[in-house]
XYZ file of C-alpha atoms in Angstrom:
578
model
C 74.754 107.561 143.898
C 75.416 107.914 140.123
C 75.919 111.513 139.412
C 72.856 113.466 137.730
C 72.753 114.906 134.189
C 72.465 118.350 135.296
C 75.955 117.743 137.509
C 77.652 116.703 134.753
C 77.104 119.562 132.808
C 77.459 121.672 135.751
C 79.269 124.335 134.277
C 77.030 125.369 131.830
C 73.933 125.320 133.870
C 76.300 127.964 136.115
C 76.229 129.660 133.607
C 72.482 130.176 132.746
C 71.603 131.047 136.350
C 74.162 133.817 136.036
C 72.261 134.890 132.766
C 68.577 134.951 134.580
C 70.551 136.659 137.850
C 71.917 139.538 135.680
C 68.949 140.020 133.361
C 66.075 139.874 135.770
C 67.724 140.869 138.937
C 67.079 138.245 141.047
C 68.177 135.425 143.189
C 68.339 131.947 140.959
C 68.751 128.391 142.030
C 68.352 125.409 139.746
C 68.140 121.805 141.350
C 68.307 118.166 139.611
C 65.729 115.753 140.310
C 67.407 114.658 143.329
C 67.183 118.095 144.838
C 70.445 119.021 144.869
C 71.678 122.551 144.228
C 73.710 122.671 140.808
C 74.102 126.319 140.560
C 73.022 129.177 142.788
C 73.258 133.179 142.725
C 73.107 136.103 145.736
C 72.259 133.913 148.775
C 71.866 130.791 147.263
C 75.921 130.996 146.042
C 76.943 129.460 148.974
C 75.447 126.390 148.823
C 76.050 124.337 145.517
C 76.159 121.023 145.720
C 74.509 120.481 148.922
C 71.008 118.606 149.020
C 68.322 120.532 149.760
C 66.972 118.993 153.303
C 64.223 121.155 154.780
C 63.421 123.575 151.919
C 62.716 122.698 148.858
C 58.702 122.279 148.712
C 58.430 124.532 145.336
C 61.216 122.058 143.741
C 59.232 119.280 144.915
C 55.621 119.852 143.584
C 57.517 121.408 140.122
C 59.375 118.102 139.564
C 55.948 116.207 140.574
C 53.342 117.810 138.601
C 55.535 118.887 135.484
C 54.292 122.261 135.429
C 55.193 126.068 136.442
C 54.671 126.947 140.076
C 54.187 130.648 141.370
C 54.389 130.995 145.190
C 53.164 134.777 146.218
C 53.264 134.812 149.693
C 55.657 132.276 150.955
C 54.267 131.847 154.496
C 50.380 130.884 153.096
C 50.921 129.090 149.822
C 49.240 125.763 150.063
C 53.270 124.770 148.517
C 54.670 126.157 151.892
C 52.235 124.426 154.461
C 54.013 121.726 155.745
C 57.738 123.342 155.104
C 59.429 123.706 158.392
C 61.214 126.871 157.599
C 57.995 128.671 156.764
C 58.127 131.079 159.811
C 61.305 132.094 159.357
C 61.465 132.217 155.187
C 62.552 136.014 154.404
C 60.891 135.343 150.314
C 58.622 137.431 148.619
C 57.861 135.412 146.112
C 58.996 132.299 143.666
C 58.715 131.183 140.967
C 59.772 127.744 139.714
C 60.107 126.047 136.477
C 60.492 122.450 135.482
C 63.700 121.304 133.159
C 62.300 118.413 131.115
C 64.153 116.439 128.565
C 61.881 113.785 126.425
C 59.000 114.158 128.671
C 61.335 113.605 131.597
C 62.005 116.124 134.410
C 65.229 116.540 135.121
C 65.647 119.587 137.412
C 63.813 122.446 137.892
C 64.753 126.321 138.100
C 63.722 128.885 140.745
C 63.649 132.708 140.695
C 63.078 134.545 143.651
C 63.543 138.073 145.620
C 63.214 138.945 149.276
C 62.280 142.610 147.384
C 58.704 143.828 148.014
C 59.154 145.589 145.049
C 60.934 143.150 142.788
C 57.683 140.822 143.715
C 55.242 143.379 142.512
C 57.610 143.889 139.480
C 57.102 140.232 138.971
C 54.037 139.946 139.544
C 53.072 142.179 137.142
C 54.704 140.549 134.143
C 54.679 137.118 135.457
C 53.841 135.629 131.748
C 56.982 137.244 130.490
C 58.874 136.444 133.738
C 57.717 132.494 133.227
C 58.231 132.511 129.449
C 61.906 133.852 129.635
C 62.941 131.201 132.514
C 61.080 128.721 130.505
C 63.437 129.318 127.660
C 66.385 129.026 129.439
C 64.889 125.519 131.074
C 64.611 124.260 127.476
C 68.357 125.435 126.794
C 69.599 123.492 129.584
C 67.535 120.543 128.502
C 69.138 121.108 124.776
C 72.456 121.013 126.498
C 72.147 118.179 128.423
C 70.648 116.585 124.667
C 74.063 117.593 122.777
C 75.842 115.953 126.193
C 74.121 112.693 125.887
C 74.685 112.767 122.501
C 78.323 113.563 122.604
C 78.650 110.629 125.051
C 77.338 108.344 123.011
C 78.848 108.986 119.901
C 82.641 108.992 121.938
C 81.801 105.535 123.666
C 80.398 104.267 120.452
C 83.419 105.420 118.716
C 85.536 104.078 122.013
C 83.791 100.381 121.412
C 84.675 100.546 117.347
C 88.463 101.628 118.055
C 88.304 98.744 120.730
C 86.570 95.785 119.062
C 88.857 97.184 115.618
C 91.782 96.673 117.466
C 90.393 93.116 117.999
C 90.186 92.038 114.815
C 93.066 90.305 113.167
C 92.754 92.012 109.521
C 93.497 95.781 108.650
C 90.840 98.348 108.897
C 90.426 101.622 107.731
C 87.156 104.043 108.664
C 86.780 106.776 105.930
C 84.593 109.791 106.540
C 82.194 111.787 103.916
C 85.284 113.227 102.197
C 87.233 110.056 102.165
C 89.415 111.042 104.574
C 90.845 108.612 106.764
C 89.462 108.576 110.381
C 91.083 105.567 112.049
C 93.384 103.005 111.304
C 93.417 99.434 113.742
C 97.300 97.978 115.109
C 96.942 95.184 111.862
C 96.774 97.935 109.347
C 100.119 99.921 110.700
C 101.620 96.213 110.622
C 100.383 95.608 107.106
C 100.998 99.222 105.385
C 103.881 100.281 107.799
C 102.838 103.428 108.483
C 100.536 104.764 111.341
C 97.152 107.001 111.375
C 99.662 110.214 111.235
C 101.219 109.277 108.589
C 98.771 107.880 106.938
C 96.709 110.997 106.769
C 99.873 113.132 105.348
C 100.702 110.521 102.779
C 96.776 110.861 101.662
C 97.273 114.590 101.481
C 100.302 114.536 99.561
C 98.790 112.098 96.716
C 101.167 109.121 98.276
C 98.502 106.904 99.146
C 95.277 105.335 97.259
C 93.481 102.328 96.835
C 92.275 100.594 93.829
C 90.022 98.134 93.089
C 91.695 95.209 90.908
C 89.912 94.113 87.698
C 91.068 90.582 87.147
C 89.474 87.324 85.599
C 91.571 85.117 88.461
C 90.636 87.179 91.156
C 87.032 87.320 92.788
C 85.151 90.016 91.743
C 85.561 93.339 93.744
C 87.597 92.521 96.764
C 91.122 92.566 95.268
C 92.768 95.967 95.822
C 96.130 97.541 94.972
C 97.178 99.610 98.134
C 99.835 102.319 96.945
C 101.952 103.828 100.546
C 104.850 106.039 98.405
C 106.488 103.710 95.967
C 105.217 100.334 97.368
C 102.412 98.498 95.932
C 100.744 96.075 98.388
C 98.137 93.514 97.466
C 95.293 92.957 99.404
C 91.704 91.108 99.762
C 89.183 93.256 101.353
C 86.032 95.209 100.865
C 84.796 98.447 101.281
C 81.285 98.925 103.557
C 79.120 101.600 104.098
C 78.580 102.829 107.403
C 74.815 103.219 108.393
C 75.164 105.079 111.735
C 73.808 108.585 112.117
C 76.849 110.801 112.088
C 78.168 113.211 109.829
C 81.649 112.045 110.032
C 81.954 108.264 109.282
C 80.969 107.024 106.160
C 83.004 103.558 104.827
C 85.098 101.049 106.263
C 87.915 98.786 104.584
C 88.511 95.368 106.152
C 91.613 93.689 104.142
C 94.039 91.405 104.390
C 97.141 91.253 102.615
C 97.695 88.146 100.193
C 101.009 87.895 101.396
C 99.843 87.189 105.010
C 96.937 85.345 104.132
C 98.942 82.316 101.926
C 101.101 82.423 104.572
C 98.697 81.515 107.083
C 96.897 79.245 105.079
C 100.103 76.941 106.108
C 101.066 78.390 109.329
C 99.357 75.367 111.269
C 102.243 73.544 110.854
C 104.526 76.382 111.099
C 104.219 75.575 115.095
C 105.501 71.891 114.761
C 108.473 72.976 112.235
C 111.405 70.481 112.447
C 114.973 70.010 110.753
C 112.863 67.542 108.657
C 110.507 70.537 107.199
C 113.932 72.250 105.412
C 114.428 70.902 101.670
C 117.576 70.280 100.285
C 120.134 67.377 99.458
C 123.186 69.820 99.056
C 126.118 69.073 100.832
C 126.809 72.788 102.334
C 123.115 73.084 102.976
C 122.891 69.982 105.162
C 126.022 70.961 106.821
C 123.711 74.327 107.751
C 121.235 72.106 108.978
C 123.637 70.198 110.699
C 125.107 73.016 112.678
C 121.969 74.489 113.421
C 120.726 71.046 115.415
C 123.326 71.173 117.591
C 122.933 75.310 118.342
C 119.146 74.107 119.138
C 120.544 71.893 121.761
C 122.078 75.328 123.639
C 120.828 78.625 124.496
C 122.828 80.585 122.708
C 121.701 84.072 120.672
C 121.882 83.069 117.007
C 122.907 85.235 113.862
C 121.178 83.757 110.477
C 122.938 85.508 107.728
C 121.705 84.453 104.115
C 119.924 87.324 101.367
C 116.808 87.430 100.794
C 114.558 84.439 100.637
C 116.966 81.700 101.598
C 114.530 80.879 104.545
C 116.175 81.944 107.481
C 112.624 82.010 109.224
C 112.052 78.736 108.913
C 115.616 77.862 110.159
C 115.086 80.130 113.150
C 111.267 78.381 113.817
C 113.334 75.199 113.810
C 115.634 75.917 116.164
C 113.061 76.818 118.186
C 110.640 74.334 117.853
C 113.996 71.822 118.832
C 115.080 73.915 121.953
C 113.643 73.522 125.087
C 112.168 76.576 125.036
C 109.916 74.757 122.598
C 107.115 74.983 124.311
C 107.264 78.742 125.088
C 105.965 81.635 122.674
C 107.992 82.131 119.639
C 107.940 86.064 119.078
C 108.509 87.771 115.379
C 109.332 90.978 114.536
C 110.023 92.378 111.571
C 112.519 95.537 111.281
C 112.666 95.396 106.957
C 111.392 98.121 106.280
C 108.955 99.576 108.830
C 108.700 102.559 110.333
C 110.926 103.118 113.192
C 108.401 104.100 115.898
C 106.205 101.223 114.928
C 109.198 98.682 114.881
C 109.965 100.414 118.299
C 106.346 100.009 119.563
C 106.461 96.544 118.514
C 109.545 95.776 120.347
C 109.406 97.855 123.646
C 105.603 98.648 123.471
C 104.199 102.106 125.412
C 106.185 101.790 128.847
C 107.815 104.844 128.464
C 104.443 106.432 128.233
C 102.540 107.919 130.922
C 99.424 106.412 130.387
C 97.670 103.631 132.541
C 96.209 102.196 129.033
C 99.987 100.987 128.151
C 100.411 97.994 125.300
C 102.930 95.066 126.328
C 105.935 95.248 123.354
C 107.629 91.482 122.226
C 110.452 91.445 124.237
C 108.582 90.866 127.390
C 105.602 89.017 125.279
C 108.797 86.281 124.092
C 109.589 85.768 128.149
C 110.585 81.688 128.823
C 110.679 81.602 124.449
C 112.811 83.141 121.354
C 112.543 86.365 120.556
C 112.942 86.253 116.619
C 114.186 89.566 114.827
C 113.683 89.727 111.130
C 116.447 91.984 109.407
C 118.099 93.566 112.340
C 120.156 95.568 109.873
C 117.535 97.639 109.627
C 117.775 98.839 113.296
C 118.131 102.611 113.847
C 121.235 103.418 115.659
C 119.256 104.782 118.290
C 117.146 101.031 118.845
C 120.100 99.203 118.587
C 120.881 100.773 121.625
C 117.938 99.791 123.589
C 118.030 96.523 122.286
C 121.553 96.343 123.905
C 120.339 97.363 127.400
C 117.711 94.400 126.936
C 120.593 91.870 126.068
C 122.452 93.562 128.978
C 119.741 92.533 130.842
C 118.494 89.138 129.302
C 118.542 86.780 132.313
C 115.683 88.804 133.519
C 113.512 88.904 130.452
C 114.649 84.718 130.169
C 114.688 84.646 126.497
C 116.702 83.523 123.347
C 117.287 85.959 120.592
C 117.372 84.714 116.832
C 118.479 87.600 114.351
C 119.046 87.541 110.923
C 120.165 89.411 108.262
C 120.756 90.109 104.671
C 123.210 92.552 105.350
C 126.977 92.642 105.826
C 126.569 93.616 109.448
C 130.148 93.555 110.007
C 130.846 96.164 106.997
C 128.138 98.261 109.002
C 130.315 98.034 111.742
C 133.099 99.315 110.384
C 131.360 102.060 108.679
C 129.592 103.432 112.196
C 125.913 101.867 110.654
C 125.841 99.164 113.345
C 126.836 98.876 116.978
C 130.077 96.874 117.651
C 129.121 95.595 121.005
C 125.304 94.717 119.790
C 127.252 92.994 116.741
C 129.350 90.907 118.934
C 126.404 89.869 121.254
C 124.875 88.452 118.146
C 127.879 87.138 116.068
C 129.520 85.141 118.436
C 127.383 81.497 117.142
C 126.382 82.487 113.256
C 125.126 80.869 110.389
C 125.051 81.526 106.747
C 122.482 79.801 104.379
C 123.718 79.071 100.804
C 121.590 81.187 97.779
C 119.935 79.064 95.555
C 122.709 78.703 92.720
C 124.859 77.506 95.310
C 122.619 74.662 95.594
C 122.556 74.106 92.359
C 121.226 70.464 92.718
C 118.346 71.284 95.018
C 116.389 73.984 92.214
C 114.772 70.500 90.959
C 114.279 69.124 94.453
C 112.462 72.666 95.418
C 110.389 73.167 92.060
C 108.811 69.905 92.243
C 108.025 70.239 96.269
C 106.089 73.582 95.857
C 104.576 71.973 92.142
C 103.430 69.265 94.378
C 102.281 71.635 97.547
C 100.164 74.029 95.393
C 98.860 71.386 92.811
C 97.291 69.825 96.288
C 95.880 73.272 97.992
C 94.252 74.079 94.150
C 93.197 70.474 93.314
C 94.850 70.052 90.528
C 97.838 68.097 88.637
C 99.844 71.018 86.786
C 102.871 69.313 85.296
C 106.314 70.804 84.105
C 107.886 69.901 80.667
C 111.434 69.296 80.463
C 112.489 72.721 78.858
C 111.096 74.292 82.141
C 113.442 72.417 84.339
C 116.523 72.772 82.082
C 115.819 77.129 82.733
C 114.955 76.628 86.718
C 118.530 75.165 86.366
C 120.000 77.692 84.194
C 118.070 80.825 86.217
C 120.176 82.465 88.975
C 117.114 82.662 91.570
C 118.227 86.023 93.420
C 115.000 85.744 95.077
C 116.319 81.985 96.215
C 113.625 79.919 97.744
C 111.023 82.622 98.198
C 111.114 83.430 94.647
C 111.044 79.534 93.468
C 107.717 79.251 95.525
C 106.105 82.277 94.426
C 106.612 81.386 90.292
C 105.491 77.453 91.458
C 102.662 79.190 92.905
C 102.209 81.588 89.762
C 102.359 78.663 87.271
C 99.799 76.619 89.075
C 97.515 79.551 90.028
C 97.330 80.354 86.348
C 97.020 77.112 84.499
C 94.141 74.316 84.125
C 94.376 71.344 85.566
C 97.002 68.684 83.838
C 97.754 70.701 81.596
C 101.750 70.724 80.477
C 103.467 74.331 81.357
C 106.073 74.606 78.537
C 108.803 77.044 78.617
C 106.854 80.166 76.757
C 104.206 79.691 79.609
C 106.464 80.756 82.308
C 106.183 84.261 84.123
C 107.819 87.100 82.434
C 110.903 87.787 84.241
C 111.971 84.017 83.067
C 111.477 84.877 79.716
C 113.167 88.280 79.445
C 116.113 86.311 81.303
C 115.906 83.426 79.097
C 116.058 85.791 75.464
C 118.878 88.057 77.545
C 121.072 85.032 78.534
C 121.067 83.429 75.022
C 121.711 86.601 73.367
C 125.115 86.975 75.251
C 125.845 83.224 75.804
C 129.026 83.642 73.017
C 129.983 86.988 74.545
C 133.886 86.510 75.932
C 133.689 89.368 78.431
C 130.101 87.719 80.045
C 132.044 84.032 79.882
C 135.540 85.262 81.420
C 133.633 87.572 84.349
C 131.134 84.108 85.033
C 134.460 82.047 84.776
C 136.107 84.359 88.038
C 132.813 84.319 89.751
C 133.134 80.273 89.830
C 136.940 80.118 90.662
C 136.368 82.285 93.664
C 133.083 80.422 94.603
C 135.345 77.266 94.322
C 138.514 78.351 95.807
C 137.927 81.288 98.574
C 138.878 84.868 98.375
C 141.864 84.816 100.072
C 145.241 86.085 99.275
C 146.231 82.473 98.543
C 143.208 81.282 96.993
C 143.626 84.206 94.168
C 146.838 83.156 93.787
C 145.784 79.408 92.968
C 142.914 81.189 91.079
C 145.440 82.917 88.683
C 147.384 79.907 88.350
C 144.543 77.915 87.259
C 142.985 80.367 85.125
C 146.275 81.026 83.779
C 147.052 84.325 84.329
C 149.438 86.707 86.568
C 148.193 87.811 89.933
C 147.785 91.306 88.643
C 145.914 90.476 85.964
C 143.567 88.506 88.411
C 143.106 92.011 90.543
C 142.528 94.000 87.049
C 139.844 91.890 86.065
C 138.202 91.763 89.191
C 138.102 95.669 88.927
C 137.250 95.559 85.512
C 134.180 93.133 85.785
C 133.193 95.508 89.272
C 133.096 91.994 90.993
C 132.490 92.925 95.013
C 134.904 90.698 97.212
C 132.263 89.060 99.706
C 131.966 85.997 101.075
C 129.313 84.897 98.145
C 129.598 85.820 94.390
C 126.466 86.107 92.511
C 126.587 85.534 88.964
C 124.502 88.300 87.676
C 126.322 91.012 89.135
């Protein structure tokens, strides 16, 4: 039998019959409507909780009728005639009350004595006697109000964090003050932060939101989200909240534009091949190359490459060519993100005790790859739990697919990065060229993405030949990621068929474009480019600086001065804008 109201707020209605005990001096007992004792003083203390079997007749006609009843002589009431105890009851008198809530009763409330006197005491002032007992019955009633109330309000707030936590964009509920009340999982993905510290960046003027005023946009649901110094772009709008509570009063539903072009192509992301990576250079094919046949084992892989060169899409490839092809294919992304939610992601809650745990990716990725985005930026401390799960990787049966855009083995040395978590992960590596290493696939690239946006926007944007002769020129530190986004920028931006000439391009082209003429007779910016393509060519070796200084002309030590001198950092890859 569900329990009743007045049970569940069984404390408090304790409390009230202590209240009428001590102020009228008298024996109390207050019932529910299934006549069972919820609180009891003097000789009814003894038996809360317990249903009331053979007594009970007053309780009975009070939770009938709806009204106040007064027995006087407990033996002769018409109340009493049928009651089984009425030979033996030891009462005076009693009087009971009904508890109603909206027309309801819910219990009722007795007063009583075994006192000859305390019944002529009542007697006598029986209308203030039934007035103050009356009272309390509409306290209770209030109480068991504010506990209905309070229920409802925390499952209705229960079912909005649940069905929030459902939904696959970021939401924020706001209260009256614009303080933030709740945050769903997508919005600590998206913003990198969780409700905690959320709310102290908001208090410390480190996090807003602004609406966007822009002619390409739709009107009113671009936003600029500021967390610290990042600025993140998203699609969204703000509703009101039309529920009757003082505390919630808007909710933002975004998502990011970085997420959302991203999964305007991720259909296909699932059936990635080899064949999906552009590129006619011969190292980059050799990359390819390499990677087919790692695809054919079950090795862990270590993509190294900077930012942008796609290692992603490698590692989906891989994948997608394994025969763990048809198992999940897990990301997680460590660049970054806040530790505990990288963590979270990862492990999930099992090291909390709480029966409401969340599964983390590792075991999610079980029979697939487990892909980690930027391992670099592991904590010291998580590097060492993901250690114990490759200790332990037969048992979660998974493949692990790393990158990086770090020198992990420079970490290494400098106590950054574990050595044995390194090792795990170096042992089968690949590095993807930058962009102006692959020099002949810019045009290749920039007409692919012309062609892939031009389609998605319905239109026929075209390049002239001034633009091409810069895409060739431009060093592309952003590498393919940054060749996609200005494609995307120059179609996004531009009518269709219409010609983009070289003073149309986006800014940072332009700057570089007035920058790199102005120094293009400087003999300093020529000699330090000139090193930067002899060690590209030859290595940077011992021996290969020696053939460098031979070809170049010049003594070995001159070699080492310059390459102080022009601050050139000895790594595998030399970028020409250092």
């Amino acid at each position: 039998m569900e329990q009743s109201l007045l049970l569940k707020i069984g404390d408090s209605v304790k409390e009230y019959a202590n209240v009428i005990s001590n102020v009228l001096d008298v024996d109390v007992e207050i019932a529910d409507h299934q006549l069972v004792r919820v609180a009891g003083t003097g000789r009814f203390a003894g038996f809360i909780n317990e249903r009331m079997k053979s007594e009970g007749n007053a309780f009975k006609k009070v939770l009938a009728t709806k009204k106040n009843v007064f027995v006087d002589d407990a033996r002769y009431h018409e109340v009493c005639i049928d009651c089984p105890c009425k030979d033996i009851c030891m009462e005076q008198c009693d009087l009971c009350c009904p508890i109603i809530l909206k027309d309801e009763v819910i219990g009722a409330i007795s007063l009583g004595s075994t006192s000859k006197e305390k019944k002529k005491q009542i007697v006598d002032n029986l209308t203030q006697y039934s007035e103050f007992i009356e009272n309390i019955a509409d306290l209770i009633a209030t109480k068991a109000l504010e506990y209905i109330s309070f229920q409802q309000q925390a499952h209705s707030l229960e079912l909005l964090q649940n069905l929030v936590n459902l939904i696959n964009d970021g939401v924020i509920i706001f209260d009256n003050d614009h303080n933030i009340l709740f945050i769903n999982k997508k919005t600590e993905l998206i913003l990198r932060n969780n409700l905690v510290q959320l709310k102290y960046l908001d208090k410390i003027k480190q996090f807003s939101i602004q609406k966007i005023k822009n002619k390409l946009t739709i009107p009113d649901v671009e936003y600029y989200v500021r967390v610290q110094k990042r600025k993140i772009r998203l699609i969204g709008t703000i509703y009101p909240i039309n529920i009757q509570s003082e505390k919630l009063s808007q909710v933002f539903i975004f998502q990011d534009i970085e997420s959302l072009q991203q999964n305007l192509l991720s259909n296909h992301l699932e059936s990635f091949n080899f064949n999906y990576l552009k590129g006619n250079d011969e190292n980059f094919i050799k990359v390819k190359e390499q990677c087919q046949i790692f695809s054919a084992g079950d090795v862990n892989i270590l993509i190294c490459g900077e930012t942008g060169t796609g290692k992603e899409v490698l590692a989906r490839a891989i994948h997608n060519e394994s025969f763990r092809k048809n198992r999940p294919f897990v990301s997680v992304m460590c660049g970054g993100t806040v530790d505990t939610i990288v963590e979270k992601e990862l492990f999930g809650d099992s090291l909390l005790l709480s029966s409401d745990t969340e599964i983390g990716k590792v075991e999610l990725a079980e029979g697939g790859t487990l892909f980690i985005d930027e391992i670099g930026d592991l904590t010291l401390r998580l590097q060492g739990r993901l250690m114990n799960v490759l200790k332990k990787q037969k048992e979660y049966n998974l493949r692990i697919i790393s990158t990086t855009s770090k020198n992990l083995k420079s970490m290494v040395d400098h106590g950054e990065f574990r050595k044995d978590l390194y090792y795990s992960l170096e042992t089968f590596s690949i590095t993807i060229p930058p962009l102006r290493q692959r020099k002949s696939d810019i045009i290749l690239l920039a007409n692919y993405f012309l062609e892939k946006y031009n389609r998605l926007e319905g239109k026929e944007v075209k390049l002239g030949q001034g633009v091409y002769e810069v895409f060739t020129k431009y060093a592309w530190s952003g590498n393919v990621r940054e060749i996609e986004n200005v494609m995307s920028f120059i179609v996004s931006t531009h009518n269709t068929n219409h010609l983009v000439g070289v003073k149309e391009l986006p800014n940072k082209l332009q700057d570089w474009r007035i920058n790199d003429n102005a120094g293009q007779y400087n003999l300093e910016k020529i000699e330090k480019e000139t090193i930067i393509k002899a060690l590209n060519a030859f290595g940077n070796s011992t021996e290969a600086k020696k053939q460098i200084a031979k070809e170049l002309g010049i003594s070995n030590a001159t070699l080492y001065r310059k390459l102080k001198k022009y601050d050139i950092i000895e790594i595998v890859q030399f970028d020409s804008q250092n």
